[in-house]
Tab-separated table of C-alpha atoms in Angstrom:
chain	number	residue	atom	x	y	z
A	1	UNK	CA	-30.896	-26.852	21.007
A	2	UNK	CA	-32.078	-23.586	19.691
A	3	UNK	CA	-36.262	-22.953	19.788
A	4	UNK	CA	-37.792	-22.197	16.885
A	5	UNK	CA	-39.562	-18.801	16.860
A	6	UNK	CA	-43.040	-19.208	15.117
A	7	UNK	CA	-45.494	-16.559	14.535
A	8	UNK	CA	-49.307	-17.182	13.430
A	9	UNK	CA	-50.974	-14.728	11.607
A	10	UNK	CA	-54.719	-14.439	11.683
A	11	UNK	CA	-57.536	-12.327	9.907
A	12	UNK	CA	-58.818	-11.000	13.361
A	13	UNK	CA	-59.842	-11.263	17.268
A	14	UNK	CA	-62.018	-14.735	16.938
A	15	UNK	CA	-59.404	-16.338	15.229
A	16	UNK	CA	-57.046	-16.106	17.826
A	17	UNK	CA	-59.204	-17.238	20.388
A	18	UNK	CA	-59.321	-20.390	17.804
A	19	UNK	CA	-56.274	-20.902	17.436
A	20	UNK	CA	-55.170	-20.450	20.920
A	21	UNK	CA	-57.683	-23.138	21.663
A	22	UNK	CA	-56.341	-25.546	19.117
A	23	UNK	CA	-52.953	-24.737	20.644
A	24	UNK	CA	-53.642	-26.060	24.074
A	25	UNK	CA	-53.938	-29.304	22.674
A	26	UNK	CA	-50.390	-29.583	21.054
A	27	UNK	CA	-47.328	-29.950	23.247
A	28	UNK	CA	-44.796	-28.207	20.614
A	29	UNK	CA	-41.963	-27.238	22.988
A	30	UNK	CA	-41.508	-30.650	23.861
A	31	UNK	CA	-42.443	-32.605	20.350
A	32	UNK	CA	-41.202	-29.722	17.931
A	33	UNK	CA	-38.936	-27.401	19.704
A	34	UNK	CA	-40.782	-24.543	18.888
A	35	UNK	CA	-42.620	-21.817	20.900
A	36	UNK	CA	-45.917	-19.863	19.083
A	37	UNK	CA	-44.358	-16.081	20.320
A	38	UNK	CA	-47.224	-13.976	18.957
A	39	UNK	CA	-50.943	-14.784	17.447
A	40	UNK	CA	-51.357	-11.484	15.323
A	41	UNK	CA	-54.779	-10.621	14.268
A	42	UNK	CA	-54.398	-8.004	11.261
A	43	UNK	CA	-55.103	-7.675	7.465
A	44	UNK	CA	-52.944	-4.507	7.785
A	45	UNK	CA	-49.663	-5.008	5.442
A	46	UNK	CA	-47.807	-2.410	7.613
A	47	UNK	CA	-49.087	-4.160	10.955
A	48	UNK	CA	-48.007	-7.472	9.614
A	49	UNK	CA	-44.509	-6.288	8.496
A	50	UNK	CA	-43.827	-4.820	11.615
A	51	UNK	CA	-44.966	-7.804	13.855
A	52	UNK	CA	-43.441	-10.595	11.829
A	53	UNK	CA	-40.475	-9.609	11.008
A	54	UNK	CA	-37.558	-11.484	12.147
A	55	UNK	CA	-39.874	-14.837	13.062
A	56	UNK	CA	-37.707	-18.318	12.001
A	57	UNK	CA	-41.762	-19.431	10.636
A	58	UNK	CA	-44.780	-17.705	10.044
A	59	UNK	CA	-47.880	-19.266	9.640
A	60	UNK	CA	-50.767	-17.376	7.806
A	61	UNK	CA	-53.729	-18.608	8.952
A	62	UNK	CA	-56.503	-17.707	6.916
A	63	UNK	CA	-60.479	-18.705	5.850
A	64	UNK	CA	-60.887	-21.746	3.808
A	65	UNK	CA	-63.058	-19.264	1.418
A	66	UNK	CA	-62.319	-16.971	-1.641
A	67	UNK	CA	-61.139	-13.817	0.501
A	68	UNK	CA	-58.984	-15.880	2.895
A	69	UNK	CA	-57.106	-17.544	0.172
A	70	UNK	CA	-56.715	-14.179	-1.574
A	71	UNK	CA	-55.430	-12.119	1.885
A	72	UNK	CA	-53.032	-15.391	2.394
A	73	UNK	CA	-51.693	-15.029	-1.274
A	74	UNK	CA	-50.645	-11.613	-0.735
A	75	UNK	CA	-49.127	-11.804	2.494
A	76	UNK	CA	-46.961	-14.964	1.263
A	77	UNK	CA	-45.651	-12.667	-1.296
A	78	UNK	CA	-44.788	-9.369	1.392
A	79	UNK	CA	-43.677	-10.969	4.159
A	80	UNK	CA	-41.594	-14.019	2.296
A	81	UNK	CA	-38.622	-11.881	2.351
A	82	UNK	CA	-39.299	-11.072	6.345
A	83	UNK	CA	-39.134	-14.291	7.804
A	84	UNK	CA	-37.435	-17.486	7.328
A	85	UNK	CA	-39.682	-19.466	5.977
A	86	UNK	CA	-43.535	-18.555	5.503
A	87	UNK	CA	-46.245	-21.473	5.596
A	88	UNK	CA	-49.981	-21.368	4.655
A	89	UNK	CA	-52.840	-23.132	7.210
A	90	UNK	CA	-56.769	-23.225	6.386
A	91	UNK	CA	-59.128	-22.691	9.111
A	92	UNK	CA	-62.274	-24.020	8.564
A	93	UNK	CA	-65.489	-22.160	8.057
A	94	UNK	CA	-67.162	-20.347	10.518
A	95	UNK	CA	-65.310	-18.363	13.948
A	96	UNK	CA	-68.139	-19.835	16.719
A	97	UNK	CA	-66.035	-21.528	19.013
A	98	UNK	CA	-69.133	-23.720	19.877
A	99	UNK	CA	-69.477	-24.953	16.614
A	100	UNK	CA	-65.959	-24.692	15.542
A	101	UNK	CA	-64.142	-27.947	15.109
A	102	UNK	CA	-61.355	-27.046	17.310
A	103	UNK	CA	-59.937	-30.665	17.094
A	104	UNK	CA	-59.518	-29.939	13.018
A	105	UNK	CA	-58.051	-26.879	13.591
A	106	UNK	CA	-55.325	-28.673	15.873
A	107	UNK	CA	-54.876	-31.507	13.238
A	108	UNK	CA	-54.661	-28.424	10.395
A	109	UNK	CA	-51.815	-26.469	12.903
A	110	UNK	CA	-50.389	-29.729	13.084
A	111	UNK	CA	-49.972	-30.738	9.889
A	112	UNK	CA	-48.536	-27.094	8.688
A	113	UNK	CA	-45.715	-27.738	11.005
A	114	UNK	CA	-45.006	-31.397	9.654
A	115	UNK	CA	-45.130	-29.480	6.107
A	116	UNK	CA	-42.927	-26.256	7.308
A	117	UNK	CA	-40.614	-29.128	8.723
A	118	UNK	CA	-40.407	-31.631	5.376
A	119	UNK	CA	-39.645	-28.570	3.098
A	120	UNK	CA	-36.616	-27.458	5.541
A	121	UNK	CA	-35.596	-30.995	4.882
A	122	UNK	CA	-35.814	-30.556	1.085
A	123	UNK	CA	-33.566	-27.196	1.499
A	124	UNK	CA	-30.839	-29.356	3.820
A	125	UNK	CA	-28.539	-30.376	0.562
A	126	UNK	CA	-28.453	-26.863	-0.349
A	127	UNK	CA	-28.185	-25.999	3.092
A	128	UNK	CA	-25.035	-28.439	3.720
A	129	UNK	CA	-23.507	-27.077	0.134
A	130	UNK	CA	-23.959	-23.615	1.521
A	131	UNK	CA	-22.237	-24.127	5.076
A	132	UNK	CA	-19.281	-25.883	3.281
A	133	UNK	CA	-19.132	-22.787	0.938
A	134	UNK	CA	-19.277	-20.769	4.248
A	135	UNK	CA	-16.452	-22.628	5.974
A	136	UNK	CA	-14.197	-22.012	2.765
A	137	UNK	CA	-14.749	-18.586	2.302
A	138	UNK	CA	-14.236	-18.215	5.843
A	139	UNK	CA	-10.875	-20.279	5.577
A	140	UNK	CA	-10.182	-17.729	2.405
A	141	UNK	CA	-11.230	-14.837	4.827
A	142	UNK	CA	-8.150	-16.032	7.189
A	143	UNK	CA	-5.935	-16.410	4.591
A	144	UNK	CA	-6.290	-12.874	2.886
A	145	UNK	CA	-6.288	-11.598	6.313
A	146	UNK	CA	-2.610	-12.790	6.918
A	147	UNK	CA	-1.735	-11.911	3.561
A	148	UNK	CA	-3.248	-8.137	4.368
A	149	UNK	CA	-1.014	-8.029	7.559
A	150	UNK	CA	2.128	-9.149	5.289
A	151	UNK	CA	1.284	-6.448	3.287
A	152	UNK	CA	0.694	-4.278	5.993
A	153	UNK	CA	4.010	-5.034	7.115
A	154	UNK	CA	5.784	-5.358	3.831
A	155	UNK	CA	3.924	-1.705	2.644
A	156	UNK	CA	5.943	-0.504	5.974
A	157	UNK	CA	8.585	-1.426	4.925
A	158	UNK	CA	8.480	0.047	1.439
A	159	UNK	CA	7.101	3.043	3.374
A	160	UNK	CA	10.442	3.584	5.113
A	161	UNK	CA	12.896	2.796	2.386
A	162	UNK	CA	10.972	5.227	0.143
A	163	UNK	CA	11.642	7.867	2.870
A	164	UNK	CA	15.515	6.840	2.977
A	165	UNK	CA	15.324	7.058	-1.003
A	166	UNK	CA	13.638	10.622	-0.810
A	167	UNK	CA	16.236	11.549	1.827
A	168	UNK	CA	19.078	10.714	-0.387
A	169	UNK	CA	17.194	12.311	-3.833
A	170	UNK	CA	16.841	15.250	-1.661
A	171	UNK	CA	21.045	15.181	-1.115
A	172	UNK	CA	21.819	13.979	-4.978
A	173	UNK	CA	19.479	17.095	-5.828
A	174	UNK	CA	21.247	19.542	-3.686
A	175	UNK	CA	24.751	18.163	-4.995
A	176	UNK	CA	23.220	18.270	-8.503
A	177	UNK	CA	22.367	22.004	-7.750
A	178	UNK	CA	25.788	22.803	-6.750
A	179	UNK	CA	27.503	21.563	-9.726
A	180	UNK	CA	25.196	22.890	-11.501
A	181	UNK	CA	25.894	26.682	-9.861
A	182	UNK	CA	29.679	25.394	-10.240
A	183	UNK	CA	29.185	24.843	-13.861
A	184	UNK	CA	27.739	27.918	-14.237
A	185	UNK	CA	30.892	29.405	-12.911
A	186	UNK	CA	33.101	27.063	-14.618
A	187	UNK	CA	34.416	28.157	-17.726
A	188	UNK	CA	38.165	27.816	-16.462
A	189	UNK	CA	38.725	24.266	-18.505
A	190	UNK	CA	41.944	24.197	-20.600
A	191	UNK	CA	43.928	22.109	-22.747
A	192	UNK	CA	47.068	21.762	-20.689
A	193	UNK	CA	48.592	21.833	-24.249
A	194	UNK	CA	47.230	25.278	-25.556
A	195	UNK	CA	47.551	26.606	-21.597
A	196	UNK	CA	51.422	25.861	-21.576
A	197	UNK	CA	52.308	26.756	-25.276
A	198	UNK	CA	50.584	30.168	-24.238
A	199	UNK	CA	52.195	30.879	-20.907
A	200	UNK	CA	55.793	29.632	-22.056
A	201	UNK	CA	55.823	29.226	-25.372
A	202	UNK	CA	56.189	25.346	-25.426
A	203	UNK	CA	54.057	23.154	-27.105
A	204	UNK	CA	54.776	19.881	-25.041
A	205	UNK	CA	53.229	20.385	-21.312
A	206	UNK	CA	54.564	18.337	-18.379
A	207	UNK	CA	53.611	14.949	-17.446
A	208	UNK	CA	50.250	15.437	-15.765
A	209	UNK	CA	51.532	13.506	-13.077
A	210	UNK	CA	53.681	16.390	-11.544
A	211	UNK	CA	51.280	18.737	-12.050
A	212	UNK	CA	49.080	16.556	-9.721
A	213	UNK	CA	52.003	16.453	-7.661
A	214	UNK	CA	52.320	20.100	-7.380
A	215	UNK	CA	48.619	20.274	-6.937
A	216	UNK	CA	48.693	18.315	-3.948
A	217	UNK	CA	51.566	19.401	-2.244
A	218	UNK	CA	50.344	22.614	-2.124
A	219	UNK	CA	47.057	21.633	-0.889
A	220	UNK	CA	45.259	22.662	-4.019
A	221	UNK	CA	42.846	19.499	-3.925
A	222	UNK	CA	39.468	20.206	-4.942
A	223	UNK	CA	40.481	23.881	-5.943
A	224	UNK	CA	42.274	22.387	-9.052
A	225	UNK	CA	41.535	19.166	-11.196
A	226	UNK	CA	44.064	17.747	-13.342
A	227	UNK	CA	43.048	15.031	-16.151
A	228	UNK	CA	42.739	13.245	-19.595
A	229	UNK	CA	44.798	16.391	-20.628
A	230	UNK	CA	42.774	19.042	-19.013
A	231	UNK	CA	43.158	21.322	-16.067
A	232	UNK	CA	40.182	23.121	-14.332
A	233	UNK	CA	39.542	25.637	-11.933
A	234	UNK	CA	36.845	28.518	-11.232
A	235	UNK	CA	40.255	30.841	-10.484
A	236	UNK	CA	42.092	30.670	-13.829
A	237	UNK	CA	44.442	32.843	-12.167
A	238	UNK	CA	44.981	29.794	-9.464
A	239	UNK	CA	45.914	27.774	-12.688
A	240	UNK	CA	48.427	30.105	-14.173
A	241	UNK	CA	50.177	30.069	-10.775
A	242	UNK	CA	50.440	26.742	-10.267
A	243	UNK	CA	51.463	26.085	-13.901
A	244	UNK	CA	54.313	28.860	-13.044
A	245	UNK	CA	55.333	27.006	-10.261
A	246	UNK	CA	55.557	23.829	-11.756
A	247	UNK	CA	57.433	25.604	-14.882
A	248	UNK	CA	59.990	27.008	-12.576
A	249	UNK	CA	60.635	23.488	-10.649
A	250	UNK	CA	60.704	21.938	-13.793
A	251	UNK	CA	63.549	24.542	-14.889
A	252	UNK	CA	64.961	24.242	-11.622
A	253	UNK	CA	66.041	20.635	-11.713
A	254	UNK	CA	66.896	20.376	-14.943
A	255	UNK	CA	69.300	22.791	-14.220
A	256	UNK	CA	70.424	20.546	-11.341
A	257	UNK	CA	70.358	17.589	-13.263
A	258	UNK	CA	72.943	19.430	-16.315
A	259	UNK	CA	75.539	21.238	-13.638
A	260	UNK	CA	77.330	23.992	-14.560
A	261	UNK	CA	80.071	23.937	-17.794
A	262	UNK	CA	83.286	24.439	-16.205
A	263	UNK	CA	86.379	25.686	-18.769
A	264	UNK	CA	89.732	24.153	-18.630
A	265	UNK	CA	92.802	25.948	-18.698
A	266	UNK	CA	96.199	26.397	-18.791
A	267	UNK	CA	98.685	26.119	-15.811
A	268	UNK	CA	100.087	29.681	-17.133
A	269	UNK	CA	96.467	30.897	-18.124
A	270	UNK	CA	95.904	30.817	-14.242
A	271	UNK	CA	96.084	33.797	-12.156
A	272	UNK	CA	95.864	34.810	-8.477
A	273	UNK	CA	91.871	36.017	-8.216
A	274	UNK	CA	91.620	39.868	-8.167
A	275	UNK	CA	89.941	40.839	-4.342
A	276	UNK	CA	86.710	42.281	-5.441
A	277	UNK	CA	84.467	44.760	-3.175
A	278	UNK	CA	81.416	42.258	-3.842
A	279	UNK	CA	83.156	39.613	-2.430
A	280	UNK	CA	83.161	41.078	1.161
Protein backbone atom coordinates (compact mmCIF):
# COMPACT_ATOMS: atom_id res chain seq x y z
CA UNK A 1 0.00 0.00 0.00
CA UNK A 2 1.38 3.33 -0.90
CA UNK A 3 2.31 5.89 2.34
CA UNK A 4 0.86 8.93 2.38
CA UNK A 5 3.33 11.86 2.31
CA UNK A 6 2.14 14.57 4.87
CA UNK A 7 3.77 17.78 5.54
CA UNK A 8 2.93 20.15 8.67
CA UNK A 9 3.44 23.59 8.39
CA UNK A 10 4.07 25.72 11.41
CA UNK A 11 4.50 29.55 12.26
CA UNK A 12 8.05 28.89 13.79
CA UNK A 13 10.81 26.89 15.96
CA UNK A 14 8.44 26.26 19.26
CA UNK A 15 5.84 24.98 17.28
CA UNK A 16 7.65 22.25 16.00
CA UNK A 17 8.97 21.18 19.10
CA UNK A 18 4.96 21.01 19.84
CA UNK A 19 4.03 19.30 17.42
CA UNK A 20 6.76 16.83 17.36
CA UNK A 21 5.74 16.18 20.91
CA UNK A 22 2.11 15.63 20.10
CA UNK A 23 3.43 13.33 17.37
CA UNK A 24 5.10 10.83 19.60
CA UNK A 25 1.91 9.98 20.89
CA UNK A 26 0.18 8.90 17.56
CA UNK A 27 1.21 5.69 15.83
CA UNK A 28 0.22 6.95 12.12
CA UNK A 29 2.31 4.53 10.04
CA UNK A 30 0.59 1.78 11.48
CA UNK A 31 -3.20 3.31 12.07
CA UNK A 32 -3.13 5.79 8.98
CA UNK A 33 -0.50 4.82 6.57
CA UNK A 34 1.04 7.96 6.57
CA UNK A 35 4.54 9.29 7.48
CA UNK A 36 4.88 13.31 8.79
CA UNK A 37 8.18 13.89 6.14
CA UNK A 38 8.91 17.49 7.16
CA UNK A 39 7.64 19.95 10.18
CA UNK A 40 8.38 23.38 8.37
CA UNK A 41 8.55 26.37 10.52
CA UNK A 42 8.10 29.52 8.09
CA UNK A 43 5.63 32.42 7.36
CA UNK A 44 7.79 32.89 4.21
CA UNK A 45 5.41 32.27 0.98
CA UNK A 46 8.56 31.44 -1.09
CA UNK A 47 9.94 29.07 1.80
CA UNK A 48 6.60 27.40 2.00
CA UNK A 49 6.23 26.88 -1.81
CA UNK A 50 9.43 25.45 -2.09
CA UNK A 51 9.15 22.96 0.91
CA UNK A 52 5.63 21.77 0.28
CA UNK A 53 5.40 21.25 -2.90
CA UNK A 54 4.66 17.90 -4.14
CA UNK A 55 3.29 16.65 -0.40
CA UNK A 56 -0.07 14.12 -0.95
CA UNK A 57 -1.40 16.50 2.53
CA UNK A 58 -0.35 19.49 4.09
CA UNK A 59 -1.39 20.51 7.27
CA UNK A 60 -1.15 24.28 8.26
CA UNK A 61 -0.84 24.46 11.65
CA UNK A 62 -1.43 27.72 12.93
CA UNK A 63 -2.48 29.95 16.38
CA UNK A 64 -5.98 29.66 17.48
CA UNK A 65 -5.82 33.73 17.44
CA UNK A 66 -6.56 36.53 14.84
CA UNK A 67 -2.99 36.40 13.07
CA UNK A 68 -2.86 32.58 12.94
CA UNK A 69 -6.17 32.28 11.29
CA UNK A 70 -5.20 35.08 8.90
CA UNK A 71 -1.41 33.46 7.95
CA UNK A 72 -3.51 29.96 7.59
CA UNK A 73 -6.07 31.70 5.18
CA UNK A 74 -3.47 32.78 2.91
CA UNK A 75 -1.40 29.87 2.72
CA UNK A 76 -4.66 27.63 1.97
CA UNK A 77 -5.10 29.82 -0.95
CA UNK A 78 -1.00 29.61 -2.35
CA UNK A 79 -0.18 26.39 -1.70
CA UNK A 80 -3.82 24.65 -2.63
CA UNK A 81 -2.63 24.25 -6.07
CA UNK A 82 0.89 22.63 -4.65
CA UNK A 83 -0.25 19.79 -2.87
CA UNK A 84 -2.93 17.32 -2.99
CA UNK A 85 -5.03 18.22 -0.62
CA UNK A 86 -4.36 21.11 2.04
CA UNK A 87 -6.00 20.83 5.66
CA UNK A 88 -6.23 23.48 8.45
CA UNK A 89 -5.27 22.44 12.43
CA UNK A 90 -5.53 25.01 15.50
CA UNK A 91 -2.95 24.92 18.07
CA UNK A 92 -3.92 26.18 21.13
CA UNK A 93 -2.70 29.30 22.82
CA UNK A 94 0.49 29.74 24.15
CA UNK A 95 4.14 27.78 22.75
CA UNK A 96 5.45 26.75 26.63
CA UNK A 97 5.76 23.23 26.35
CA UNK A 98 5.22 23.11 30.20
CA UNK A 99 2.04 24.59 30.05
CA UNK A 100 1.08 23.50 26.66
CA UNK A 101 -1.63 20.90 26.49
CA UNK A 102 0.30 18.57 24.42
CA UNK A 103 -2.46 15.85 24.82
CA UNK A 104 -4.98 18.55 22.89
CA UNK A 105 -2.64 19.17 20.44
CA UNK A 106 -2.47 15.27 19.68
CA UNK A 107 -6.36 15.01 19.79
CA UNK A 108 -6.36 18.41 17.33
CA UNK A 109 -3.50 16.47 14.83
CA UNK A 110 -5.72 13.71 15.18
CA UNK A 111 -8.77 14.86 14.31
CA UNK A 112 -7.32 16.93 11.08
CA UNK A 113 -6.36 13.61 9.73
CA UNK A 114 -9.90 11.95 10.39
CA UNK A 115 -11.17 15.30 8.53
CA UNK A 116 -8.33 15.23 5.59
CA UNK A 117 -9.49 11.46 5.40
CA UNK A 118 -13.64 11.96 5.34
CA UNK A 119 -13.30 14.71 2.61
CA UNK A 120 -11.08 12.22 0.32
CA UNK A 121 -14.06 10.04 0.87
CA UNK A 122 -16.51 12.74 -0.31
CA UNK A 123 -14.16 13.21 -3.59
CA UNK A 124 -14.21 9.07 -4.18
CA UNK A 125 -17.51 9.24 -6.63
CA UNK A 126 -15.80 11.78 -8.58
CA UNK A 127 -12.74 10.02 -8.14
CA UNK A 128 -14.26 6.53 -9.48
CA UNK A 129 -16.10 8.70 -12.47
CA UNK A 130 -12.70 10.09 -13.24
CA UNK A 131 -10.63 6.68 -13.36
CA UNK A 132 -13.43 5.18 -15.58
CA UNK A 133 -13.05 8.32 -17.83
CA UNK A 134 -9.26 7.53 -17.62
CA UNK A 135 -9.55 3.88 -18.61
CA UNK A 136 -11.70 4.99 -21.75
CA UNK A 137 -9.66 7.54 -22.99
CA UNK A 138 -6.88 5.31 -22.51
CA UNK A 139 -8.82 2.47 -24.46
CA UNK A 140 -9.47 5.51 -27.17
CA UNK A 141 -5.64 6.26 -26.87
CA UNK A 142 -5.05 2.46 -28.18
CA UNK A 143 -7.42 2.65 -30.65
CA UNK A 144 -6.23 5.92 -32.49
CA UNK A 145 -2.87 4.56 -32.02
CA UNK A 146 -3.61 1.52 -34.37
CA UNK A 147 -5.55 3.61 -36.53
CA UNK A 148 -2.25 6.11 -36.73
CA UNK A 149 -0.08 3.01 -37.67
CA UNK A 150 -2.81 2.06 -40.48
CA UNK A 151 -2.35 5.30 -41.62
CA UNK A 152 1.15 5.21 -41.28
CA UNK A 153 1.11 2.30 -43.37
CA UNK A 154 -1.68 3.17 -45.71
CA UNK A 155 0.13 7.01 -46.18
CA UNK A 156 3.16 4.57 -47.40
CA UNK A 157 1.50 3.26 -49.51
CA UNK A 158 -0.03 6.31 -51.16
CA UNK A 159 3.55 7.59 -50.77
CA UNK A 160 4.84 5.04 -53.28
CA UNK A 161 2.07 4.93 -55.81
CA UNK A 162 2.29 8.75 -56.00
CA UNK A 163 5.99 8.24 -56.92
CA UNK A 164 4.98 5.49 -59.66
CA UNK A 165 2.25 8.16 -60.82
CA UNK A 166 4.98 11.01 -60.97
CA UNK A 167 7.26 8.53 -62.76
CA UNK A 168 4.79 7.87 -65.43
CA UNK A 169 3.56 11.92 -65.64
CA UNK A 170 7.17 12.48 -66.02
CA UNK A 171 7.09 9.84 -69.33
CA UNK A 172 3.38 11.10 -70.62
CA UNK A 173 5.12 14.68 -70.34
CA UNK A 174 8.16 13.82 -72.27
CA UNK A 175 5.91 11.94 -74.98
CA UNK A 176 3.59 14.98 -74.82
CA UNK A 177 6.75 17.13 -75.58
CA UNK A 178 7.67 15.14 -78.49
CA UNK A 179 4.49 15.32 -80.27
CA UNK A 180 4.34 18.42 -79.49
CA UNK A 181 8.03 19.23 -81.30
CA UNK A 182 6.49 16.68 -83.99
CA UNK A 183 3.53 18.85 -84.44
CA UNK A 184 5.49 21.63 -84.75
CA UNK A 185 7.14 19.98 -87.65
CA UNK A 186 4.09 18.48 -88.96
CA UNK A 187 2.43 20.31 -91.51
CA UNK A 188 2.74 17.32 -94.10
CA UNK A 189 -1.21 16.22 -93.58
CA UNK A 190 -3.11 15.73 -96.88
CA UNK A 191 -6.30 14.77 -98.25
CA UNK A 192 -5.36 11.62 -100.08
CA UNK A 193 -8.05 13.02 -102.48
CA UNK A 194 -6.53 16.55 -103.31
CA UNK A 195 -2.78 14.71 -102.97
CA UNK A 196 -3.67 12.18 -105.86
CA UNK A 197 -5.84 14.49 -108.14
CA UNK A 198 -2.60 16.75 -107.93
CA UNK A 199 0.14 14.25 -108.58
CA UNK A 200 -1.91 12.30 -111.38
CA UNK A 201 -4.60 14.08 -112.23
CA UNK A 202 -7.31 11.68 -110.79
CA UNK A 203 -9.80 12.59 -108.53
CA UNK A 204 -10.59 9.05 -107.01
CA UNK A 205 -7.37 7.89 -104.80
CA UNK A 206 -6.76 4.19 -104.08
CA UNK A 207 -8.29 2.17 -101.46
CA UNK A 208 -6.39 3.23 -98.36
CA UNK A 209 -5.87 -0.22 -97.73
CA UNK A 210 -3.02 -0.66 -100.36
CA UNK A 211 -1.55 2.30 -99.58
CA UNK A 212 -1.11 0.80 -96.04
CA UNK A 213 0.02 -2.10 -97.80
CA UNK A 214 2.66 -0.34 -99.64
CA UNK A 215 3.48 1.49 -96.49
CA UNK A 216 4.32 -1.52 -94.74
CA UNK A 217 6.01 -3.48 -97.12
CA UNK A 218 8.40 -1.05 -97.52
CA UNK A 219 8.97 -0.60 -93.95
CA UNK A 220 7.57 2.88 -93.87
CA UNK A 221 5.74 2.30 -90.39
CA UNK A 222 5.83 5.16 -88.19
CA UNK A 223 7.49 7.34 -91.02
CA UNK A 224 4.03 7.42 -92.79
CA UNK A 225 0.36 7.28 -91.37
CA UNK A 226 -2.42 6.41 -93.49
CA UNK A 227 -6.21 7.12 -92.27
CA UNK A 228 -9.89 8.37 -92.25
CA UNK A 229 -8.72 9.71 -95.72
CA UNK A 230 -5.54 11.34 -94.74
CA UNK A 231 -1.89 10.64 -95.20
CA UNK A 232 0.90 12.21 -93.00
CA UNK A 233 4.42 12.54 -92.87
CA UNK A 234 7.16 15.23 -91.71
CA UNK A 235 8.93 14.27 -95.39
CA UNK A 236 6.19 15.23 -97.87
CA UNK A 237 8.63 14.20 -100.32
CA UNK A 238 8.47 10.49 -98.55
CA UNK A 239 4.66 10.80 -99.40
CA UNK A 240 4.91 11.70 -103.02
CA UNK A 241 7.18 8.65 -103.42
CA UNK A 242 5.26 6.28 -101.97
CA UNK A 243 2.07 7.58 -103.64
CA UNK A 244 4.28 7.12 -107.03
CA UNK A 245 4.94 3.79 -106.18
CA UNK A 246 1.68 2.76 -105.38
CA UNK A 247 0.42 4.69 -108.72
CA UNK A 248 2.78 2.70 -110.79
CA UNK A 249 1.73 -0.86 -109.13
CA UNK A 250 -1.61 0.14 -109.45
CA UNK A 251 -0.94 0.78 -113.35
CA UNK A 252 1.09 -2.16 -113.39
CA UNK A 253 -1.53 -4.76 -112.68
CA UNK A 254 -4.14 -3.39 -114.27
CA UNK A 255 -2.23 -3.74 -117.16
CA UNK A 256 -1.77 -7.41 -116.19
CA UNK A 257 -5.17 -7.90 -115.38
CA UNK A 258 -6.40 -6.35 -119.32
CA UNK A 259 -3.49 -8.35 -121.49
CA UNK A 260 -2.48 -7.16 -124.52
CA UNK A 261 -5.15 -6.69 -127.78
CA UNK A 262 -3.98 -9.11 -130.21
CA UNK A 263 -5.32 -8.48 -134.15
CA UNK A 264 -6.60 -11.26 -136.21
CA UNK A 265 -5.75 -11.83 -139.62
CA UNK A 266 -5.86 -13.35 -142.69
CA UNK A 267 -4.13 -16.68 -143.73
CA UNK A 268 -2.82 -14.57 -146.92
CA UNK A 269 -2.35 -11.31 -144.76
CA UNK A 270 0.48 -13.43 -143.06
CA UNK A 271 4.00 -13.09 -143.93
CA UNK A 272 7.39 -14.64 -143.08
CA UNK A 273 8.80 -11.95 -140.21
CA UNK A 274 11.48 -9.63 -141.73
CA UNK A 275 15.09 -10.51 -139.60
CA UNK A 276 15.60 -7.26 -137.89
CA UNK A 277 19.16 -6.01 -136.45
CA UNK A 278 17.29 -5.40 -132.96
CA UNK A 279 16.34 -8.73 -132.78
CA UNK A 280 19.95 -10.09 -132.35
Amino acid sequence: MTIVDVRILVEGASDVEVVSKALQGLALGSEYNITISAIIPTTNLEIAKSATAGADLLIIATDADRVGRELAERMFRELGELVGQVERMKIPMGHDLEHIDVELVRKELKNTLVRAGLKSLQVLPEYVALRNQLFDLKGKHEMLIQENEELKKNYQELEQKYGELLEEYSQVLEENNRLKESLKKRANVFKLTDIWKELFGETTPPDERHIAEAVEKLNLGGKIIVGQGHIYSEDEDLIVELLRIVHLSLSIAQAQKEGPQVEEKTPEEIEEPETRFEDF
